[in-house]
Coordinates of C-alpha atoms in Angstrom, one line a residue:
Chain B
M1366 CA 95.3 121.3 107.7
Q1367 CA 91.5 121.5 107.4
F1368 CA 90.2 118.3 105.9
T1369 CA 86.8 118.0 104.2
S1370 CA 86.9 114.3 104.8
S1371 CA 87.7 112.3 107.9
I1372 CA 88.7 109.3 105.8
V1373 CA 91.3 111.3 104.0
E1374 CA 92.4 112.8 107.3
K1375 CA 92.9 109.4 108.9
A1376 CA 94.8 108.1 105.8
V1377 CA 97.1 111.1 106.0
E1378 CA 97.6 110.6 109.7
S1379 CA 98.5 107.0 109.3
L1380 CA 100.9 107.6 106.5
S1381 CA 102.6 110.5 108.3
G1382 CA 103.5 108.0 111.1
F1383 CA 106.2 106.6 108.8
P1384 CA 109.8 107.9 109.4
G1385 CA 110.7 110.7 107.1
I1386 CA 107.1 111.3 105.9
G1387 CA 105.4 114.5 107.0
K1388 CA 101.8 115.6 106.6
R1389 CA 102.4 117.2 103.3
T1390 CA 104.1 114.2 101.8
A1391 CA 101.4 112.0 103.2
L1392 CA 98.8 114.2 101.6
R1393 CA 100.6 113.8 98.2
L1394 CA 100.6 110.0 98.7
V1395 CA 96.9 110.0 99.5
M1396 CA 96.2 112.0 96.4
Y1397 CA 98.2 109.5 94.4
L1398 CA 96.2 106.6 95.8
L1399 CA 92.9 108.3 95.1
K1400 CA 93.9 108.3 91.4
R1401 CA 94.9 104.6 91.4
P1402 CA 92.5 101.7 90.7
E1403 CA 91.0 100.0 93.7
T1404 CA 92.8 96.7 93.0
E1405 CA 96.2 98.4 93.3
V1406 CA 95.3 100.0 96.6
S1407 CA 93.9 96.7 97.8
V1408 CA 97.2 94.9 96.8
L1409 CA 99.1 97.5 98.8
A1410 CA 96.9 97.2 101.9
Q1411 CA 97.0 93.4 101.8
S1412 CA 100.8 93.3 101.3
L1413 CA 101.2 95.6 104.4
M1414 CA 98.9 93.4 106.5
K1415 CA 100.8 90.3 105.4
L1416 CA 103.9 91.7 106.9
K1417 CA 102.3 91.3 110.3
T1418 CA 100.1 88.2 109.7
E1419 CA 102.0 85.9 107.4
L1420 CA 105.6 86.8 107.9
H1421 CA 107.8 84.4 109.9
L1422 CA 111.0 84.9 111.6
C1423 CA 113.4 82.1 110.7
E1424 CA 113.7 79.6 113.6
K1425 CA 117.5 79.5 113.2
C1426 CA 118.7 82.9 112.1
C1427 CA 115.7 85.2 113.0
N1428 CA 115.6 86.6 109.5
V1429 CA 112.3 87.5 107.9
S1430 CA 111.0 84.5 105.9
D1431 CA 107.9 83.1 104.2
T1432 CA 108.6 79.7 105.8
P1433 CA 109.5 78.6 109.4
V1434 CA 113.2 78.1 108.3
C1435 CA 114.5 80.7 105.8
A1436 CA 115.8 80.0 102.3
I1437 CA 119.4 80.6 103.3
C1438 CA 119.4 78.4 106.5
S1439 CA 117.7 75.5 104.6
N1440 CA 120.1 75.8 101.6
P1441 CA 122.5 72.8 101.8
M1442 CA 125.0 74.7 99.5
R1443 CA 125.7 77.2 102.2
Q1444 CA 128.4 76.7 104.8
S1445 CA 126.6 76.0 108.1
D1446 CA 129.7 76.4 110.3
I1447 CA 130.3 80.1 109.6
I1448 CA 127.8 82.7 110.8
C1449 CA 127.7 86.3 109.9
V1450 CA 126.0 88.4 112.7
V1451 CA 124.1 91.5 111.4
E1452 CA 121.8 94.1 112.8
D1453 CA 118.8 93.6 110.6
F1454 CA 117.7 92.1 107.3
S1455 CA 118.6 95.2 105.3
D1456 CA 122.2 94.6 106.4
Q1457 CA 121.9 90.9 105.6
M1458 CA 120.7 91.9 102.1
A1459 CA 123.6 94.3 101.7
I1460 CA 126.1 91.6 102.6
E1461 CA 124.4 89.1 100.4
S1462 CA 124.6 91.4 97.4
T1463 CA 128.4 91.5 97.7
S1464 CA 128.4 87.7 96.8
Q1465 CA 131.5 87.4 99.1
F1466 CA 129.8 85.4 101.8
L1467 CA 128.5 81.8 101.5
G1468 CA 127.8 81.0 105.1
Q1469 CA 124.7 81.6 107.2
Y1470 CA 123.5 84.6 109.0
H1471 CA 122.2 85.6 112.4
I1472 CA 119.9 88.6 112.6
L1473 CA 120.0 90.5 115.9
G1474 CA 117.0 92.6 115.3
G1475 CA 118.8 95.8 116.5
L1476 CA 121.8 97.0 118.4
I1477 CA 122.2 97.5 122.2
S1478 CA 121.3 101.1 122.8
P1479 CA 120.5 102.2 126.3
M1480 CA 119.5 105.6 125.0
D1481 CA 116.7 104.0 123.0
G1482 CA 115.9 101.5 125.8
I1483 CA 117.2 98.5 123.9
G1484 CA 119.0 96.0 126.0
P1485 CA 120.6 92.6 125.2
D1486 CA 117.4 90.8 126.0
D1487 CA 115.5 92.7 123.3
L1488 CA 117.8 91.2 120.7
S1489 CA 118.4 87.6 119.6
I1490 CA 121.8 87.3 121.3
L1491 CA 120.8 84.5 123.6
K1492 CA 119.6 82.5 120.6
L1493 CA 122.9 83.1 118.9
V1494 CA 124.8 81.8 122.0
E1495 CA 122.5 78.7 122.0
R1496 CA 123.0 78.2 118.3
V1497 CA 126.8 78.4 118.7
S1498 CA 126.9 76.0 121.7
Q1499 CA 124.5 73.4 120.2
N1500 CA 126.1 73.3 116.7
Q1501 CA 129.6 72.9 115.2
I1502 CA 130.3 76.5 114.5
A1503 CA 133.9 77.4 113.4
E1504 CA 133.6 81.2 113.0
I1505 CA 131.4 84.1 113.9
I1506 CA 131.8 87.2 111.8
L1507 CA 130.5 90.3 113.5
A1508 CA 129.3 92.6 110.7
L1509 CA 127.8 95.5 112.7
S1510 CA 127.9 99.2 112.1
A1511 CA 131.0 101.1 113.2
T1512 CA 129.0 103.1 115.7
V1513 CA 129.0 103.2 119.5
E1514 CA 126.0 100.9 119.5
G1515 CA 127.6 98.5 117.1
D1516 CA 130.8 98.4 119.1
T1517 CA 128.9 97.9 122.4
T1518 CA 126.9 95.0 120.8
M1519 CA 130.1 93.4 119.4
Y1520 CA 131.8 93.6 122.8
Y1521 CA 128.8 92.0 124.5
I1522 CA 128.5 89.2 122.0
A1523 CA 132.2 88.5 122.1
K1524 CA 132.0 88.3 126.0
K1525 CA 129.1 85.9 125.8
L1526 CA 130.8 83.7 123.3
Q1527 CA 134.3 83.7 124.8
H1528 CA 134.0 80.4 126.7
L1529 CA 132.9 78.6 123.5
P1530 CA 135.4 77.1 121.0
V1531 CA 134.6 79.5 118.2
K1532 CA 136.7 82.0 116.3
I1533 CA 135.3 85.5 116.5
T1534 CA 136.1 88.0 113.7
C1535 CA 134.9 91.4 112.8
I1536 CA 134.6 93.0 109.4
A1537 CA 137.5 95.4 108.5
R1538 CA 137.3 99.1 109.2
G1539 CA 139.3 101.2 106.8
I1540 CA 139.3 103.6 103.8
A1541 CA 136.3 102.9 101.6
V1542 CA 137.1 101.6 98.1
G1543 CA 137.4 104.7 95.9
G1544 CA 138.0 106.9 98.9
E1545 CA 140.8 109.4 99.1
I1546 CA 143.2 109.4 102.1
E1547 CA 143.0 113.2 102.2
Y1548 CA 139.3 113.2 103.1
A1549 CA 139.3 110.2 105.4
D1550 CA 138.7 111.0 109.1
E1551 CA 141.6 110.4 111.4
I1552 CA 140.0 107.5 113.4
T1553 CA 139.3 105.6 110.2
L1554 CA 142.7 106.3 108.9
G1555 CA 144.3 105.3 112.2
R1556 CA 142.3 102.0 112.2
S1557 CA 143.3 101.3 108.6
L1558 CA 147.0 101.7 109.6
I1559 CA 146.7 99.4 112.7
Q1560 CA 144.8 96.8 110.7
R1561 CA 147.1 97.0 107.6
T1562 CA 147.3 93.8 105.6
H1563 CA 150.1 92.1 103.6
Y1564 CA 150.2 93.5 100.1
S1565 CA 150.5 90.6 97.6
I1566 CA 151.1 91.0 93.9
Chain F
M1059 CA 118.0 93.5 96.0
Q1060 CA 117.9 89.9 97.0
F1061 CA 115.0 89.2 99.4
T1062 CA 114.7 86.3 101.7
S1063 CA 111.0 86.7 101.9
S1064 CA 108.5 87.3 99.0
I1065 CA 106.1 88.9 101.5
V1066 CA 108.7 91.6 102.3
E1067 CA 109.5 91.9 98.6
K1068 CA 105.9 92.5 97.6
A1069 CA 105.4 95.1 100.3
V1070 CA 108.6 96.9 99.1
E1071 CA 107.3 96.7 95.6
S1072 CA 103.9 98.1 96.5
L1073 CA 105.4 101.0 98.5
S1074 CA 107.9 101.9 95.9
G1075 CA 105.0 102.5 93.5
F1076 CA 104.4 105.8 95.4
P1077 CA 105.7 109.0 93.8
G1078 CA 109.1 109.9 95.3
I1079 CA 109.6 106.6 97.1
G1080 CA 112.3 104.4 95.8
K1081 CA 113.2 100.8 96.7
R1082 CA 115.6 101.8 99.5
T1083 CA 113.0 104.1 101.1
A1084 CA 110.3 101.4 100.7
L1085 CA 112.6 98.9 102.5
R1086 CA 113.1 101.4 105.3
L1087 CA 109.3 101.8 105.6
V1088 CA 108.8 98.0 105.6
M1089 CA 111.4 97.7 108.4
Y1090 CA 109.6 100.4 110.3
L1091 CA 106.2 98.5 109.9
L1092 CA 107.7 95.2 111.0
K1093 CA 108.6 96.9 114.3
R1094 CA 105.1 98.3 114.8
P1095 CA 102.2 96.5 116.5
E1096 CA 99.8 94.6 114.3
T1097 CA 96.9 96.9 115.2
E1098 CA 98.8 100.0 114.0
V1099 CA 99.5 98.3 110.6
S1100 CA 95.9 97.2 110.4
V1101 CA 94.7 100.7 111.0
L1102 CA 97.0 101.9 108.2
A1103 CA 95.9 99.2 105.8
Q1104 CA 92.2 99.8 106.5
S1105 CA 92.5 103.6 106.2
L1106 CA 94.1 103.2 102.8
M1107 CA 91.4 100.8 101.6
K1108 CA 88.7 103.2 102.9
L1109 CA 90.0 105.8 100.5
K1110 CA 88.7 103.6 97.7
T1111 CA 85.7 101.9 99.2
E1112 CA 84.1 104.6 101.5
L1113 CA 85.2 107.9 100.2
H1114 CA 82.6 109.9 98.2
L1115 CA 83.1 112.7 95.7
C1116 CA 80.7 115.6 96.7
E1117 CA 77.7 115.6 94.2
K1118 CA 78.0 119.4 93.9
C1119 CA 81.7 120.3 94.0
C1120 CA 83.5 117.0 93.4
N1121 CA 85.5 117.4 96.5
V1122 CA 86.4 114.3 98.6
S1123 CA 83.8 113.8 101.3
D1124 CA 82.5 111.3 103.8
T1125 CA 79.0 112.1 102.8
P1126 CA 77.3 112.5 99.4
V1127 CA 77.4 116.3 99.8
C1128 CA 80.5 117.7 101.4
A1129 CA 80.6 119.8 104.6
I1130 CA 81.3 123.0 102.7
C1131 CA 78.5 122.6 100.2
S1132 CA 76.0 121.8 102.9
N1133 CA 77.1 124.6 105.2
P1134 CA 74.3 127.3 105.0
M1135 CA 76.8 129.9 106.3
R1136 CA 78.9 129.7 103.1
Q1137 CA 78.0 132.0 100.2
S1138 CA 76.5 129.7 97.5
D1139 CA 76.7 132.3 94.6
I1140 CA 80.5 132.4 94.5
I1141 CA 82.5 129.5 93.4
C1142 CA 86.3 129.1 93.6
V1143 CA 87.6 126.6 90.9
V1144 CA 90.6 124.6 92.0
E1145 CA 92.7 121.8 90.6
D1146 CA 92.4 119.3 93.5
F1147 CA 91.6 119.1 97.2
S1148 CA 95.0 120.0 98.3
D1149 CA 94.6 123.4 96.6
Q1150 CA 91.2 123.7 98.1
M1151 CA 92.7 123.0 101.6
A1152 CA 95.4 125.6 100.9
I1153 CA 92.8 128.3 100.0
E1154 CA 90.6 127.3 103.0
S1155 CA 93.6 127.7 105.3
T1156 CA 93.9 131.4 104.2
S1157 CA 90.4 132.1 105.8
Q1158 CA 89.9 134.7 103.0
F1159 CA 87.2 132.8 101.1
L1160 CA 83.7 132.1 102.4
G1161 CA 82.1 130.8 99.2
Q1162 CA 81.9 127.3 97.8
Y1163 CA 84.5 125.3 95.7
H1164 CA 84.5 123.3 92.5
I1165 CA 87.3 120.7 92.3
L1166 CA 88.4 119.9 88.7
G1167 CA 90.3 116.8 89.5
G1168 CA 93.3 117.9 87.4
L1169 CA 94.3 120.3 84.7
I1170 CA 94.1 120.0 80.9
S1171 CA 97.4 118.5 79.9
P1172 CA 97.7 116.9 76.4
M1173 CA 101.2 115.8 77.3
D1174 CA 99.7 113.6 80.1
G1175 CA 96.7 112.6 78.0
I1176 CA 94.3 114.6 80.2
G1177 CA 91.6 116.3 78.2
P1178 CA 88.6 118.5 79.3
D1179 CA 86.3 115.4 79.5
D1180 CA 88.6 113.9 82.1
L1181 CA 87.9 116.8 84.5
S1182 CA 84.6 118.1 86.1
I1183 CA 84.3 121.1 83.7
L1184 CA 81.0 120.0 82.3
K1185 CA 79.7 119.7 85.8
L1186 CA 80.8 123.2 86.6
V1187 CA 79.1 124.6 83.5
E1188 CA 75.9 122.8 84.5
R1189 CA 76.2 124.0 88.1
V1190 CA 76.6 127.6 86.9
S1191 CA 73.7 127.4 84.4
Q1192 CA 71.3 125.8 86.8
N1193 CA 72.0 128.0 89.9
Q1194 CA 72.3 131.7 90.6
I1195 CA 76.1 132.1 90.5
A1196 CA 77.4 135.6 90.7
E1197 CA 81.1 134.9 90.4
I1198 CA 83.6 132.2 89.4
I1199 CA 87.1 132.6 90.8
L1200 CA 89.7 130.6 88.8
A1201 CA 92.4 129.7 91.3
L1202 CA 94.6 127.5 89.2
S1203 CA 98.4 127.2 89.1
A1204 CA 100.3 129.7 87.0
T1205 CA 101.5 127.1 84.6
V1206 CA 100.8 126.4 80.9
E1207 CA 98.3 123.7 82.0
G1208 CA 96.7 126.1 84.5
D1209 CA 96.4 128.8 81.9
T1210 CA 95.0 126.4 79.2
T1211 CA 92.4 125.2 81.6
M1212 CA 91.4 128.7 82.7
Y1213 CA 91.0 129.7 79.1
Y1214 CA 88.9 126.6 78.3
I1215 CA 86.6 127.2 81.3
A1216 CA 86.2 130.9 80.5
K1217 CA 85.2 130.0 76.9
K1218 CA 82.7 127.5 78.2
L1219 CA 81.1 130.0 80.6
Q1220 CA 81.2 133.1 78.4
H1221 CA 77.6 132.8 77.3
L1222 CA 76.4 132.6 80.9
P1223 CA 75.7 135.7 83.1
V1224 CA 78.5 135.1 85.5
K1225 CA 81.5 137.2 86.4
I1226 CA 84.8 135.3 85.9
T1227 CA 87.8 136.3 87.9
C1228 CA 91.3 134.9 88.4
I1229 CA 93.5 135.1 91.4
A1230 CA 96.3 137.7 91.3
R1231 CA 99.7 136.9 89.9
G1232 CA 102.5 139.0 91.3
I1233 CA 105.4 139.3 93.7
A1234 CA 104.9 136.9 96.7
V1235 CA 104.5 138.5 100.1
G1236 CA 108.0 138.8 101.6
G1237 CA 109.5 138.5 98.1
E1238 CA 112.2 140.9 96.8
I1239 CA 111.8 142.6 93.4
E1240 CA 115.4 142.0 92.6
Y1241 CA 114.9 138.2 92.6
A1242 CA 111.5 138.1 91.0
D1243 CA 111.5 136.7 87.4
E1244 CA 110.6 139.2 84.7
I1245 CA 107.3 137.6 83.7
T1246 CA 105.9 137.8 87.3
L1247 CA 107.2 141.3 87.7
G1248 CA 105.7 142.3 84.3
R1249 CA 102.3 140.8 85.4
S1250 CA 102.5 142.6 88.7
L1251 CA 103.0 145.9 86.9
I1252 CA 100.1 145.3 84.5
Q1253 CA 97.8 144.2 87.3
R1254 CA 98.8 147.0 89.7
T1255 CA 96.1 147.9 92.2
H1256 CA 95.2 151.2 93.8
Y1257 CA 97.3 151.9 96.9
S1258 CA 95.0 152.9 99.7
I1259 CA 96.1 154.2 103.1

């Protein structure tokens, strides 16, 4: 690409750093911004900066928050003795949108992945162990992705918590609601058989 | 989506204003930014702001430029008596990358499109007419998209320039290089027959 303006070139370069956005898409985004009023672009630039300057990580659960302790951790209506462990805040939002969980969360900030150079110390696992040992926690629900990284992280956390008097559970793996048995892969189907539940009318 | 942080929510909202970026993609981009160092996000935010605060439109051709007159218009090696009229700077970049054009450009800033509320006065057509009447211009090449809007704009510009002593040409419409006749639509194929050129060995 031959740019007539270094300002445009730099904006395209910055935007194409995003995952899934190439140079052509970045150029389209820049052209869109050029047509928008200055106030709108200013709001966008400021809101991106605020992500780094004003955003807190909740002292208790490590979730993103506007305040030192997040809205969920400081909500007295939520059960404080049951903690759902998730990879990041998008998973927390996904679980929250089910309206099936009324406890608190713990955000790991990733999964153990030696391939990507992420070890247990890069995550908030130590903080979780401290939280469980210093508070009356009845149950830890491990709600991590059903991948190698997710399984490794679950195993590591369970090992770290095994000496503490806390019940450790893991979300069910099985056929998705609406899914057909014919198209389910054999590992999922096998798991759903092993973990079969009592059918009540 | 239920956000635990209004800062994250605002960033997602701002990013999902981009064309082709929905809330889920915006959330992914925000999560990516949260993991990047502050300097990188700052560079991004600043480069977006500079698009509105520091970017010029070239006085001659209306192209984006760091300086009052763009690099192409101020380049003495470029033919100044031949102007290629394009819709926007991404089209200009596409033509520039062919290395087949050594004249100057004129960027319209859009196409006449009554459906989108864009009339001739919203574009730099008047500036083009002034430029042609005040300078020694031998040829105007209309390099606009082969759409209804492109055709309308070309017709309008040609009408506006018809009283001036300038040759008006239009880029060829025909079978794309590498394209097979079998799969070409009939209008394109018809045009390519009408505008057939002498085959020289």
